[in-house]
XYZ file of C-alpha atoms in Angstrom:
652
model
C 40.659 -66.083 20.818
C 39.718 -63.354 18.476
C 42.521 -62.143 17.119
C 45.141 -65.486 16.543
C 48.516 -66.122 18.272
C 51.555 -63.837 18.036
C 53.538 -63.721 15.053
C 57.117 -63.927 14.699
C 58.920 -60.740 13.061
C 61.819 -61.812 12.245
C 60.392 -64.515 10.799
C 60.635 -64.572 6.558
C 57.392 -66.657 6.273
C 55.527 -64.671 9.031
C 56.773 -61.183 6.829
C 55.798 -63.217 3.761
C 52.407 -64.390 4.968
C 51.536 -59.972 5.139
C 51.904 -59.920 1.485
C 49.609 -59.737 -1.078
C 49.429 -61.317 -4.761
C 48.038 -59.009 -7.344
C 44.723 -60.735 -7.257
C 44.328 -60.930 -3.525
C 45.549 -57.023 -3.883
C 42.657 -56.338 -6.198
C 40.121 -57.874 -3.480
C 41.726 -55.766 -0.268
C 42.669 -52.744 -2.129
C 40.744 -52.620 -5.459
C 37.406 -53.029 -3.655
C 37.528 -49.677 -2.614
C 37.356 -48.457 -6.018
C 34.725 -51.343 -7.393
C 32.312 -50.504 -4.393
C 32.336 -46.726 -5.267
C 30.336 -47.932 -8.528
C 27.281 -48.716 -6.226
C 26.783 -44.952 -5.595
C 29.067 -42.840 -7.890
C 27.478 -43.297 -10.827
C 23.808 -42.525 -9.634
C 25.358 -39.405 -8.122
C 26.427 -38.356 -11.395
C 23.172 -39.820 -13.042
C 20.871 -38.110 -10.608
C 23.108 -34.611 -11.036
C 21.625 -34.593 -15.285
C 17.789 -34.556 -14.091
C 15.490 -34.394 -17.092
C 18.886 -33.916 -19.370
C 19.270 -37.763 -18.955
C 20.270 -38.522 -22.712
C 23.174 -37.046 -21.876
C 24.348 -39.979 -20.094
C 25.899 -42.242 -22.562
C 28.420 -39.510 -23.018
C 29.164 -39.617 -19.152
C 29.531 -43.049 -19.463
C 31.972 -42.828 -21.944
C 34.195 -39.849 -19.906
C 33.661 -42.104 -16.856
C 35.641 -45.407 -17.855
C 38.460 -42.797 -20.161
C 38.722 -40.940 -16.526
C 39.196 -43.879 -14.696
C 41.908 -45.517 -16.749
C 43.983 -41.747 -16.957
C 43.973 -41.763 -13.158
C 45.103 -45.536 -13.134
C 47.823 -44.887 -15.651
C 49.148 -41.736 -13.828
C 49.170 -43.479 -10.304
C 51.504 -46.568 -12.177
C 54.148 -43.675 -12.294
C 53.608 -43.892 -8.245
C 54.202 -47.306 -8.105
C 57.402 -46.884 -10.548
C 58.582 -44.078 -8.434
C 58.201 -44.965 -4.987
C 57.975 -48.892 -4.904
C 57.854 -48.863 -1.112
C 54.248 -47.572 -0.761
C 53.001 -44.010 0.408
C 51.504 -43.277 -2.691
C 50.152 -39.508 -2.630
C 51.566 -38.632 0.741
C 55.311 -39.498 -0.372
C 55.127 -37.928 -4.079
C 53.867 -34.515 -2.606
C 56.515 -34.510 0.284
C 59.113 -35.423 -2.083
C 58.927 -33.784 -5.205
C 56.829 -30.796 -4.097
C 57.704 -30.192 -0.513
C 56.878 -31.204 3.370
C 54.147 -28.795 4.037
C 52.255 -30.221 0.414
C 52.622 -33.832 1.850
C 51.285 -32.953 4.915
C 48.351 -31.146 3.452
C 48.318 -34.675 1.128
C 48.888 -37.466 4.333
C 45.895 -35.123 6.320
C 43.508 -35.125 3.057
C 44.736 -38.801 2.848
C 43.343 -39.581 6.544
C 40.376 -37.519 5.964
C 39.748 -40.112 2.551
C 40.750 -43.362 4.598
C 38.101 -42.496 7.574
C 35.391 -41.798 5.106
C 36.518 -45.128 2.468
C 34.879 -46.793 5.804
C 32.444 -44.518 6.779
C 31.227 -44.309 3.391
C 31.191 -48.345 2.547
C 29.001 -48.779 5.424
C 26.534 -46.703 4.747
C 26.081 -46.914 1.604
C 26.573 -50.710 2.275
C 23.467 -50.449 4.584
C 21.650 -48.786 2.487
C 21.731 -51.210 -0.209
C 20.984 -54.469 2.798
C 17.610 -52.251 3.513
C 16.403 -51.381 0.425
C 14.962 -54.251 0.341
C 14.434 -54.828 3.939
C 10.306 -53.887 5.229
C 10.653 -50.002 6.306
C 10.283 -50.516 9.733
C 13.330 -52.058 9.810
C 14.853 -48.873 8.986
C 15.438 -48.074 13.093
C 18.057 -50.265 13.327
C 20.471 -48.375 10.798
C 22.750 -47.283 13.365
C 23.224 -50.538 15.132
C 23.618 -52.553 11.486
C 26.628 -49.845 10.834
C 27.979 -50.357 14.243
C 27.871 -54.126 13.700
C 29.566 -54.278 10.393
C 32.601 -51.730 11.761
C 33.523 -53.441 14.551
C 33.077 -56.919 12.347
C 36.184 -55.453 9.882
C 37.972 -53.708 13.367
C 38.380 -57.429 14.964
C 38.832 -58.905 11.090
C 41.763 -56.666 10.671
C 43.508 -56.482 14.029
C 43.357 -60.516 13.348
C 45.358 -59.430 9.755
C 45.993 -58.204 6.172
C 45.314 -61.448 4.674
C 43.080 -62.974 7.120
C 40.534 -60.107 6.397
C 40.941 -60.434 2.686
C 40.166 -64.388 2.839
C 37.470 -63.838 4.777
C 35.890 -61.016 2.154
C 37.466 -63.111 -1.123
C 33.674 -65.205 -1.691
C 31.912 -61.405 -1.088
C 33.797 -59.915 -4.016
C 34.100 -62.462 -6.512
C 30.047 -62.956 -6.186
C 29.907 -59.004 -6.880
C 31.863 -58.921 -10.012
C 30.037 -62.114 -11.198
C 26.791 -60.698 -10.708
C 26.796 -57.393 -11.615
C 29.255 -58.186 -14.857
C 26.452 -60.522 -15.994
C 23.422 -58.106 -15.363
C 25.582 -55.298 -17.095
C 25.975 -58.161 -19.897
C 22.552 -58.742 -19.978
C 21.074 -56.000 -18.935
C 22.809 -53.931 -22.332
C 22.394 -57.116 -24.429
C 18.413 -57.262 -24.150
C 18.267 -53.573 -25.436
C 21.228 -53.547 -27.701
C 19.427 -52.448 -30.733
C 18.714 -49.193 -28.794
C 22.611 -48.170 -28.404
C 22.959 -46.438 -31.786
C 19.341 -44.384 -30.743
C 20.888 -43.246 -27.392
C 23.737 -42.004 -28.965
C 22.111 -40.173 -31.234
C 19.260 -39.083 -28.704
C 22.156 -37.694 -26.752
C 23.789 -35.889 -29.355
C 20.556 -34.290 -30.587
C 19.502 -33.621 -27.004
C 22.871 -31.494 -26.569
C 22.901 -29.842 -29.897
C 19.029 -28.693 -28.909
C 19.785 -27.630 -25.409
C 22.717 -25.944 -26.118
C 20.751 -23.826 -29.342
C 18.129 -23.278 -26.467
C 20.460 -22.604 -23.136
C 24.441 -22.053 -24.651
C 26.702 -24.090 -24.772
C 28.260 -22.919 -22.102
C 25.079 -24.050 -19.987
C 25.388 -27.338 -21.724
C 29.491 -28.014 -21.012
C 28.683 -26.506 -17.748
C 25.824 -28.955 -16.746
C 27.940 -31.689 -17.868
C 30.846 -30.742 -16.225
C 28.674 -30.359 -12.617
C 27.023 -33.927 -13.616
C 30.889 -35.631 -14.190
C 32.097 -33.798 -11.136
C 29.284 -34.738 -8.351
C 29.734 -38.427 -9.692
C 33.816 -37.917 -9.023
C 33.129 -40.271 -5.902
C 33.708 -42.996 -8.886
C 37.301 -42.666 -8.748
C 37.942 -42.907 -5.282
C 39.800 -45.732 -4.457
C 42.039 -45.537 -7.448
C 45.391 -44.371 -5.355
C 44.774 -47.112 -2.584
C 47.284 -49.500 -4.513
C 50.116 -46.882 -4.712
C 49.344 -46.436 -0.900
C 50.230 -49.857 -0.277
C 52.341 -51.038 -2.290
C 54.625 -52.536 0.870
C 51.865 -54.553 1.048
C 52.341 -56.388 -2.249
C 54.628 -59.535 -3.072
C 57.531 -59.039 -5.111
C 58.321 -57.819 -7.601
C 56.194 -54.897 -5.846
C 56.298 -53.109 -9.092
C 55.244 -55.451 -11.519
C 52.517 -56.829 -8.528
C 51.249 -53.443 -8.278
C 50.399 -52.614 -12.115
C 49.064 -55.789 -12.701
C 46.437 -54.582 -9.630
C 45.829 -51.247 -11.167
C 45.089 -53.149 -14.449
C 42.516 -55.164 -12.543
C 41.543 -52.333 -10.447
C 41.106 -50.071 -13.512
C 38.803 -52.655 -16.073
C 36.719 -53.520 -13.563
C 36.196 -50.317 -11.967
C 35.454 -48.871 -16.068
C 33.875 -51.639 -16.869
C 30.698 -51.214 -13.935
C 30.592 -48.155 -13.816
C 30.469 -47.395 -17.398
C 27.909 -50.248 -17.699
C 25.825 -48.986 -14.659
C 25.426 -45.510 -16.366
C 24.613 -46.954 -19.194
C 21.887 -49.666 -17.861
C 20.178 -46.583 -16.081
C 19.570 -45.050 -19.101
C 18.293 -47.757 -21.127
C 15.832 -49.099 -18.941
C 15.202 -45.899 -17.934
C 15.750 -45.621 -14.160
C 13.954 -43.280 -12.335
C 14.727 -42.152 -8.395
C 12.701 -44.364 -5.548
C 11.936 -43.581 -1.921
C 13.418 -45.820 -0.147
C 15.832 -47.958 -2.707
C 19.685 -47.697 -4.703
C 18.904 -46.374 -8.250
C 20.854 -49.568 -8.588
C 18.084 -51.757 -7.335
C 15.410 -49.915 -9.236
C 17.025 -50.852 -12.600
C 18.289 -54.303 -11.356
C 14.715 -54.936 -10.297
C 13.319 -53.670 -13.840
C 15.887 -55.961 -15.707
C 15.256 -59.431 -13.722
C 11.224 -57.927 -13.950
C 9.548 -60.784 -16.060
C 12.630 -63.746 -14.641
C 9.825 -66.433 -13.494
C 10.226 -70.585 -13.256
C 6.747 -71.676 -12.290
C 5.182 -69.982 -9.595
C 8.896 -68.519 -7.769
C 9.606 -65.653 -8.639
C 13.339 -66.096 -9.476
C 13.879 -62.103 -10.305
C 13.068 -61.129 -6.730
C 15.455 -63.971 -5.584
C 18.531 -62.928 -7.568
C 17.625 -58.948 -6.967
C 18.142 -60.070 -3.232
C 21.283 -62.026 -3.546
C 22.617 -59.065 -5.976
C 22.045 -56.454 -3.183
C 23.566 -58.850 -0.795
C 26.556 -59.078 -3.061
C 26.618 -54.981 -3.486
C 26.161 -54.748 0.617
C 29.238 -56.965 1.071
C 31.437 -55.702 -1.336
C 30.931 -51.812 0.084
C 32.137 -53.674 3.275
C 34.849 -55.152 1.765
C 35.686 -51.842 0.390
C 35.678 -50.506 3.799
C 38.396 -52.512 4.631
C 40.408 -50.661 2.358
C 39.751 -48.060 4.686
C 41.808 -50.192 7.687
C 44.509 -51.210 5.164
C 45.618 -47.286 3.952
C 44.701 -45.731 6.743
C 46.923 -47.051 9.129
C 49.531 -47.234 6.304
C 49.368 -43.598 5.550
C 49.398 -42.545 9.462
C 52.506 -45.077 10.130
C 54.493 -43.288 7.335
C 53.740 -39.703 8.801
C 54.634 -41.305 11.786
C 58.168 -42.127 10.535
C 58.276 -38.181 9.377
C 57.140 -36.668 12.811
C 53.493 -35.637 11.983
C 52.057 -37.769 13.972
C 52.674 -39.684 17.002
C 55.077 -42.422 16.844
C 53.116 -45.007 18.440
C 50.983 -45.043 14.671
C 54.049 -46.920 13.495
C 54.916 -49.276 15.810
C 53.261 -53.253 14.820
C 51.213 -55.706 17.219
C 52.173 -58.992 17.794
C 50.025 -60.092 14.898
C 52.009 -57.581 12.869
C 49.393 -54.863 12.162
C 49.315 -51.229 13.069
C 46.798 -51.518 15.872
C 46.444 -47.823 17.273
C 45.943 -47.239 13.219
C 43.275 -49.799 12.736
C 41.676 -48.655 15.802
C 41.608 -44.911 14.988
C 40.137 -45.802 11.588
C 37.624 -47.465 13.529
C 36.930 -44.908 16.262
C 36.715 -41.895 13.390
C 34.570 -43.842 11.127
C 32.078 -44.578 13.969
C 32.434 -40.947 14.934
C 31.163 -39.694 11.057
C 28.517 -42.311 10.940
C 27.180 -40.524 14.222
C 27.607 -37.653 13.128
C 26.306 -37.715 9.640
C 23.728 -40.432 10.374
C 24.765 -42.281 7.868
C 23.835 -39.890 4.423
C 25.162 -41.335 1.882
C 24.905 -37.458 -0.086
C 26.631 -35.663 2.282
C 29.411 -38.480 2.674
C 30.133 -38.225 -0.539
C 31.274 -34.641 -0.856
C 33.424 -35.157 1.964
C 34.632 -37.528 0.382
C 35.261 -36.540 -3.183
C 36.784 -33.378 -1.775
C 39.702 -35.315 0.136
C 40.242 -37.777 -2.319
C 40.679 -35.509 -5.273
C 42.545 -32.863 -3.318
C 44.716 -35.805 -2.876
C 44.818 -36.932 -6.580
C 45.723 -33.033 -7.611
C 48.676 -33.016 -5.595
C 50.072 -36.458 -6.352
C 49.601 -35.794 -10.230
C 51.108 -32.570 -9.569
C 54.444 -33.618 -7.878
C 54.639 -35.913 -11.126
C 54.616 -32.932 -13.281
C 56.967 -31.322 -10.971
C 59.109 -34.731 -11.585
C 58.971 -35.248 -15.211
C 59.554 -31.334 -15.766
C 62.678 -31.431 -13.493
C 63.760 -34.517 -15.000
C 63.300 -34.291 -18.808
C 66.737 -34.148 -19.695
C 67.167 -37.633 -17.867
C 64.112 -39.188 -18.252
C 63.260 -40.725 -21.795
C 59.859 -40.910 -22.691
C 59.402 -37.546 -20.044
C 56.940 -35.951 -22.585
C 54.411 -38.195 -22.644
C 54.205 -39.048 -19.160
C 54.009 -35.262 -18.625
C 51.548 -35.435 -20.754
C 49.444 -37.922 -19.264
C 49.939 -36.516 -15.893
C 49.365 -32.722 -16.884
C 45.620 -34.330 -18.403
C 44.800 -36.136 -15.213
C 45.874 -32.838 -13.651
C 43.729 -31.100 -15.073
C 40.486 -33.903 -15.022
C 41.090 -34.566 -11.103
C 41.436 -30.922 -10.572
C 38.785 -30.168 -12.428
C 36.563 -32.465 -10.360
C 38.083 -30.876 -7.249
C 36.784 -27.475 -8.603
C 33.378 -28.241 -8.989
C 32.496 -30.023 -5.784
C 34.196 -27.404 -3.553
C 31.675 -24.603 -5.759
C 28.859 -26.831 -6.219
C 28.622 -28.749 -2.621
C 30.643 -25.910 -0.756
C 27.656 -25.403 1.445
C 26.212 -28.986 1.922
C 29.313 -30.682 3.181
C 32.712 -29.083 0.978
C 32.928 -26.413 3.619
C 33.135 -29.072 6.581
C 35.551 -31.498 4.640
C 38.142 -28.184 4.702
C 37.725 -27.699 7.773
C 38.476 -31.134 8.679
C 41.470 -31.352 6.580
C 42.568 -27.975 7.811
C 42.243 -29.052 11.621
C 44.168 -32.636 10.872
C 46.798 -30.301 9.152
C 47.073 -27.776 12.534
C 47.099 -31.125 14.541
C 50.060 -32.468 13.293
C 51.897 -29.300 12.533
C 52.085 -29.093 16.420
C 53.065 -32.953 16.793
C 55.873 -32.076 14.858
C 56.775 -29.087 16.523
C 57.034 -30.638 19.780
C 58.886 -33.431 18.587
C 61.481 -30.645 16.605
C 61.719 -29.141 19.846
C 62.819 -32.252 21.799
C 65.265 -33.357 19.312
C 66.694 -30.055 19.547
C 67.005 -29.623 23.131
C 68.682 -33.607 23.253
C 70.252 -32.982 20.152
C 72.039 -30.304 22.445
C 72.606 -32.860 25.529
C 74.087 -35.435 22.850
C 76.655 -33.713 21.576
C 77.988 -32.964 24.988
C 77.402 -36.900 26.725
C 78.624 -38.736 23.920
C 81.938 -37.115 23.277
C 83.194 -37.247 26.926
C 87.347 -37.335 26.951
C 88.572 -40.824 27.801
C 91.744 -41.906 29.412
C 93.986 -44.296 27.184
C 94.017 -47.986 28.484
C 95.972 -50.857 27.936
C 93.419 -53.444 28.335
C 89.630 -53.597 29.048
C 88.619 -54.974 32.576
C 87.104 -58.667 32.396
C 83.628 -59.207 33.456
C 83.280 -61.198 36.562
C 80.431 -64.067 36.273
C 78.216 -64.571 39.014
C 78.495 -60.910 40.854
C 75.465 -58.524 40.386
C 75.303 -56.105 37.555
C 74.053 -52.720 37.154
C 71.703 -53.516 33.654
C 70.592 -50.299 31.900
C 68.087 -50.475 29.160
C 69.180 -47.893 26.147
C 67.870 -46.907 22.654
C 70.487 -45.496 20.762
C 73.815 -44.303 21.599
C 72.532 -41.160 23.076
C 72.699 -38.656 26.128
C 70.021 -39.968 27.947
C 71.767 -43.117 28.083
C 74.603 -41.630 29.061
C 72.948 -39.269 31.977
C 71.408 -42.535 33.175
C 74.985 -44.378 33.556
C 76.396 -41.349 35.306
C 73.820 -41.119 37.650
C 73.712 -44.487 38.350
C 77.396 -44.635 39.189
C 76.732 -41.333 41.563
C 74.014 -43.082 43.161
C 75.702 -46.334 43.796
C 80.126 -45.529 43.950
C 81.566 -48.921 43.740
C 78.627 -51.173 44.278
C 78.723 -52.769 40.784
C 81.734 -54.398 38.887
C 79.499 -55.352 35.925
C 77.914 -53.000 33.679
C 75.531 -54.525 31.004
C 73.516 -52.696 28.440
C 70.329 -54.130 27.116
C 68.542 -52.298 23.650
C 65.572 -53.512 21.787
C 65.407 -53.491 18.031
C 61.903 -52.551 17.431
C 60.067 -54.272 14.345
C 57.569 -51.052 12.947
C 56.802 -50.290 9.453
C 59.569 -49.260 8.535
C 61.402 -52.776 9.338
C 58.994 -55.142 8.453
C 59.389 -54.821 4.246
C 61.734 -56.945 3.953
C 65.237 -59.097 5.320
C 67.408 -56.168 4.402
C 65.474 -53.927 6.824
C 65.560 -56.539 9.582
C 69.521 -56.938 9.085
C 70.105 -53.339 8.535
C 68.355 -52.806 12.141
C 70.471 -55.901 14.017
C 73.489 -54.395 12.810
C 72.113 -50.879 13.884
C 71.080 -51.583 17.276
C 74.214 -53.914 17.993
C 76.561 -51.239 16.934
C 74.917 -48.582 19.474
C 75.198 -51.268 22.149
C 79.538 -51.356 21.419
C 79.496 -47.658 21.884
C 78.469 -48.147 25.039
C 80.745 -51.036 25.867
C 83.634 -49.338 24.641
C 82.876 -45.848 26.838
C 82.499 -48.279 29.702
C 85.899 -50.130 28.830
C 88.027 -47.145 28.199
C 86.988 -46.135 31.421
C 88.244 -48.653 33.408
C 84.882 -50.674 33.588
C 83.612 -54.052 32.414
C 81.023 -53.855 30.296
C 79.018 -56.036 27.922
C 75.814 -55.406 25.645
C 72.338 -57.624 24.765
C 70.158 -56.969 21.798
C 66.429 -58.212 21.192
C 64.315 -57.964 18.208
C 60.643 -57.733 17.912
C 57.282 -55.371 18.145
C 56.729 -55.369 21.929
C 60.246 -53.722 23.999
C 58.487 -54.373 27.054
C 58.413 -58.140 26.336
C 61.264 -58.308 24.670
C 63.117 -56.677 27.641
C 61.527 -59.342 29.842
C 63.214 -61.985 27.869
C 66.588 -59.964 28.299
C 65.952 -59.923 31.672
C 65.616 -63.878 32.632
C 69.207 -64.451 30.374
C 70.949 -61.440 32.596
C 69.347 -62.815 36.349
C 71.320 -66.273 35.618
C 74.389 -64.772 34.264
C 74.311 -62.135 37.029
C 72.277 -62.499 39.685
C 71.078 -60.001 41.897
C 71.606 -57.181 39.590
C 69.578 -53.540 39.411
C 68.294 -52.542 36.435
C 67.957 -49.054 35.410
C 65.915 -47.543 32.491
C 66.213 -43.012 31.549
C 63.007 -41.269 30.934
C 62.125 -37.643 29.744
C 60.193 -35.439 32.067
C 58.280 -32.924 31.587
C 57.438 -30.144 33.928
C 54.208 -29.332 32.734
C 53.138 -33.054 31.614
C 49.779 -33.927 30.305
C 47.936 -36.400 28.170
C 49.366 -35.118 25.228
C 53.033 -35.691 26.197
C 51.645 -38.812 27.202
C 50.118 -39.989 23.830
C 53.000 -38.459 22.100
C 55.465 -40.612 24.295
C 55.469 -43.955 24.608
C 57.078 -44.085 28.318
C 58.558 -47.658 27.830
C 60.410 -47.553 30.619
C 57.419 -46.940 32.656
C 55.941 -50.518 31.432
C 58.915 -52.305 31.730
C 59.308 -51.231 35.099
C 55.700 -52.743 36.160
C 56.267 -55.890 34.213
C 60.046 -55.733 36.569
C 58.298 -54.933 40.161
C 55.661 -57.863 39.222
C 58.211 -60.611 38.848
C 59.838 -59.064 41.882
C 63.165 -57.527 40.318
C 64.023 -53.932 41.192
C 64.233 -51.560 38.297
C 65.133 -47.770 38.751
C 63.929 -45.205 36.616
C 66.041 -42.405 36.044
C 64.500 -38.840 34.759
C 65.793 -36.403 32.844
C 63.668 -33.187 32.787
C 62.585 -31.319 29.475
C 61.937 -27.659 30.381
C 61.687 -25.178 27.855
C 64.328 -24.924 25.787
C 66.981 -26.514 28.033
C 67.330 -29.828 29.276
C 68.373 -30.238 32.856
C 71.063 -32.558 33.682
């Protein structure tokens, strides 16, 4: 009921219906970077103090900063057209260990994208609210997050539909009070240029101007929480239409005007109508309020009216922007799941073709910070500035590294080297003064974060090194077993009972099941049949090469296993199933077998582990376990067969 009917994944509409057109794209993934105007910009406002005039020129480096950052991250999209963004450019053109300090700062960034929205998304719904409302904060922000959990375990699409009205009544609004709002003191612009140029030539004769670049510098750093939201296209650019390239500029193009555009304009509407800090309210209301002051038809008060809609419209969109948050998140995790850093479950789809255990851990961690912070808005930011640009320093490095390694090959190298090394060196920059400024009031905690995700899934990976090693080990022995030389393959005989093992992969522990089973039960089968499931994850569901690339995987694994049973003397035939569930897939398998051979066992191999816990649990999926219960329930006997992981040897 609240999340739709299964999805086919083999389907090319049902893998057509997850992408996204490049204006759809700009609502799920561009929102991200739109909503961070409702808060970035005051940050950096706030950060001048009395040295206000200086804000036209912030305004100015904002929307330059925003479109070098957008223009790098194209080169992304150009590079690695599959999606990944940050997290593939460091592991590929600087190294593993730089993508997996990228994927964890990437997490960090996706957790707070929600956390983050909400709050700040709450704090715009009650700044107009009557203070006593104020209790409820924590139940609003639990509302809202489990709202976007359900929205997005429903879909890609289905959330972005539901959002579409939220955002397109932002960017109305707030482009025609940005409009206005300059318009009705346009005759002041040339004066605030000049005010700011004569305030920095007088504070710099009174203080350096060292003080001055440096206050300016601290001013355009705090505000860096503009930016964020800027990589989320090259993040997900699988989810895109095609041609994913062309789809995925056209976004940033969106993403980047827009994003310039308001936040430029907000900077510049603060200091014009000369916004001061409020108890209580968004320095965003406080000038909105100021600008629709005198806005009266009769006796209603038609200001007051549109100042509530407009903070509405700002609420929503921060909560469409978290959804960014469940739309990168999960995409970033199910990549590092493909690469071993974090369990592999993270990649595997539901049967409405999301990453599930990714939407939900998004969900759980952003709850978890909301607690934890209670909802600050300040400190959030930090956090969040820190990942995201630590993020943004490494991707625009690995693009140096690129275009440097490349420039023989590459034409044009030098000024895309160039346009990287300045976004470098701006996003860098940024990085710099947070972690100095805000090291104490939150930059200390996001390392530490970062650091522990880092630890975290530096020891997945070990342990899943370590098992590939010991089976890697068992392999090479089970799998090239001498075979006599036969004329002819035994026939299968219809109608007698088979002994059905379910394999992934022509591997040893399939192998060490058969063996076994043939110990355990000498001559009591003349059948042997071989079931695999092609699981549909991530990494399948781009496209109908991936889907035909993994049928003719999975079927060729099943004929090894035919042929070792047929060159040694036994009858032997194979079944494949495609989808994102094995244990329902298997059921499926299981009806066709039972009428072409009834009363047949079934046997499944599982790993063991001598000193298991809940971590060998999470990082294994045991599928054999929930076949078997899904088996025993319709009444049909399946064995499981174990094969225990000690150490550094495998037992057989």
């Amino acid at each position: 009921m609240l999340l739709g009917s299964a999805r086919d994944p083999l389907s090319p509409e049902a893998r057509g219906h997850l992408t996204l057109v490049a204006f759809l794209a700009w609502v799920g993934l561009g929102a991200d970077g739109l909503s961070s105007s409702c808060y970035g910009p005051e940050e950096a406002f706030r950060a001048l103090g009395e040295h206000a005039h200086l804000a036209v020129f912030l305004a100015l480096a904002t929307a330059i900063t925003v479109f070098v950052i957008a223009m790098a991250y194209n080169q992304v999209i150009e590079l690695f057209p599959t999606g990944g963004g940050g997290y593939k450019v460091a592991s590929r053109l600087i190294g593993h260990r730089a993508g997996l300090l990228s994927g964890a700062a990437l997490i960090t960034d996706y957790v707070l994208t929600i956390a983050i929205s909400i709050a700040a998304g709450v704090d715009a719904l009650f700044s107009f609210l009557p203070p006593g409302w104020t209790i409820l904060r924590p139940e609003a922000s639990l509302l809202f997050l489990v709202v976007l959990v359900i929205l997005n375990l429903r879909g890609v699409k289905e959330s972005i539909k539901v959002l579409l009205p939220i955002f397109i009544g932002f960017v109305l609004t707030h482009a025609f009070l940005i409009i206005y709002g300059i318009g009705m003191h346009y005759d002041r612009l040339d004066d605030i240029v000049e005010e700011g140029a004569h305030h920095a030539i007088t504070l710099s004769n009174q203080s350096g101007w060292l003080f001055t670049i440096a206050l300016f510098i601290r001013a355009y750093g705090i505000g860096g929480g503009t930016y964020t939201g800027i990589e989320a296209v090259s993040n997900s650019v699988n989810l895109l239409k095609e041609p994913r390239v062309s789809t995925g500029k056209w976004t940033m193009l969106y993403m980047a005007v827009s994003l310039a555009f308001t936040a430029g304009g907000i900077i510049l509407l603060y200091l014009l109508w000369g916004a001061q800090p409020t108890e209580g309210q968004t320095l965003n209301a406080v000038t909105f309020a100021a600008i629709m002051h005198n806005w009266q038809w009769g006796t209603w008060d038609v200001g007051h009216t549109v100042l509530v809609v407009t903070l509405l419209l700002e609420t929503g969109l921060l909560f469409v922007a978290a959804n960014t948050g469940f739309l990168g998140g999960p995409a970033t995790l199910a990549n590092m799941a493909v690469d071993h850093w974090v369990p592999h479950r993270f990649a595997q789809l539901s049967d409405r073709l999301v990453t599930k255990n990714g939407v939900l851990l998004m969900g759980i961690a952003a709850f978890a910070v909301l607690l934890w912070s209670g909802g600050s808005v300040v400190l959030l930011v930090v956090l969040y500035s820190i990942s995201v640009f630590l993020t943004f320093s490494l991707t625009l490095l690995g693009l140096c590294v690129y275009w440097w390694r490349n420039r023989v090959t590459e034409p044009g190298w030098y000024w895309r080297l160039a346009l990287t090394a300045w976004g470098l060196i701006i996003t860098s920059g940024i990085l710099g003064v947070v972690l100095t400024t805000k090291f104490t009031t939150g930059g200390n905690i996001a390392m530490l974060v970062i650091g522990a995700i880092v630890l975290m899934c530096a020891l997945v990976s070990r342990h899943y090194d370590k098992i590939r090693g010991q089976l890697g080990h068992l392999d090479a022995i089970l799998t090239n077993l001498p075979a006599p030389t036969l004329t002819a393959a035994p026939q299968i005989q219809e109608g007698e009972p088979a002994a059905v093992f379910f394999v992934s992969g022509y591997r040893g522990i399939g192998i060490h099941t058969l063996l076994n089973a043939q110990r355990l039960f000498p001559g009591r089968f003349s059948n042997y049949v071989f079931l695999s499931i092609g699981e549909v994850d991530t990494s399948r569901i781009k496209g109908d090469d991936e889907i035909e690339q993994l049928k003719h995987n999975v079927d060729g694994q099943l004929n090894k296993y035919v042929e070792f049973c047929q060159t040694h003397g036994i009858a032997a035939i194979g079944y494949s199933a495609f989808g994102t569930d094995p244990a329902e897939m298997s059921l499926q398998l299981t009806d066709e077998v039972l009428q072409r051979f009834p009363g047949s066992v079934f046997f499944a191999g599982i790993l063991v582990f001598r000193h298991e816990n809940w971590v060998t649990r999470f990082l294994h999926n045991y599928t054999a376990h929930a076949i078997q219960r899904r088996l025993h329930l319709k009444g049909i006997p399946l064995l499981i067969m174990p094969m225990l992981v000690d150490g550094a040897e495998v037992e057989r």
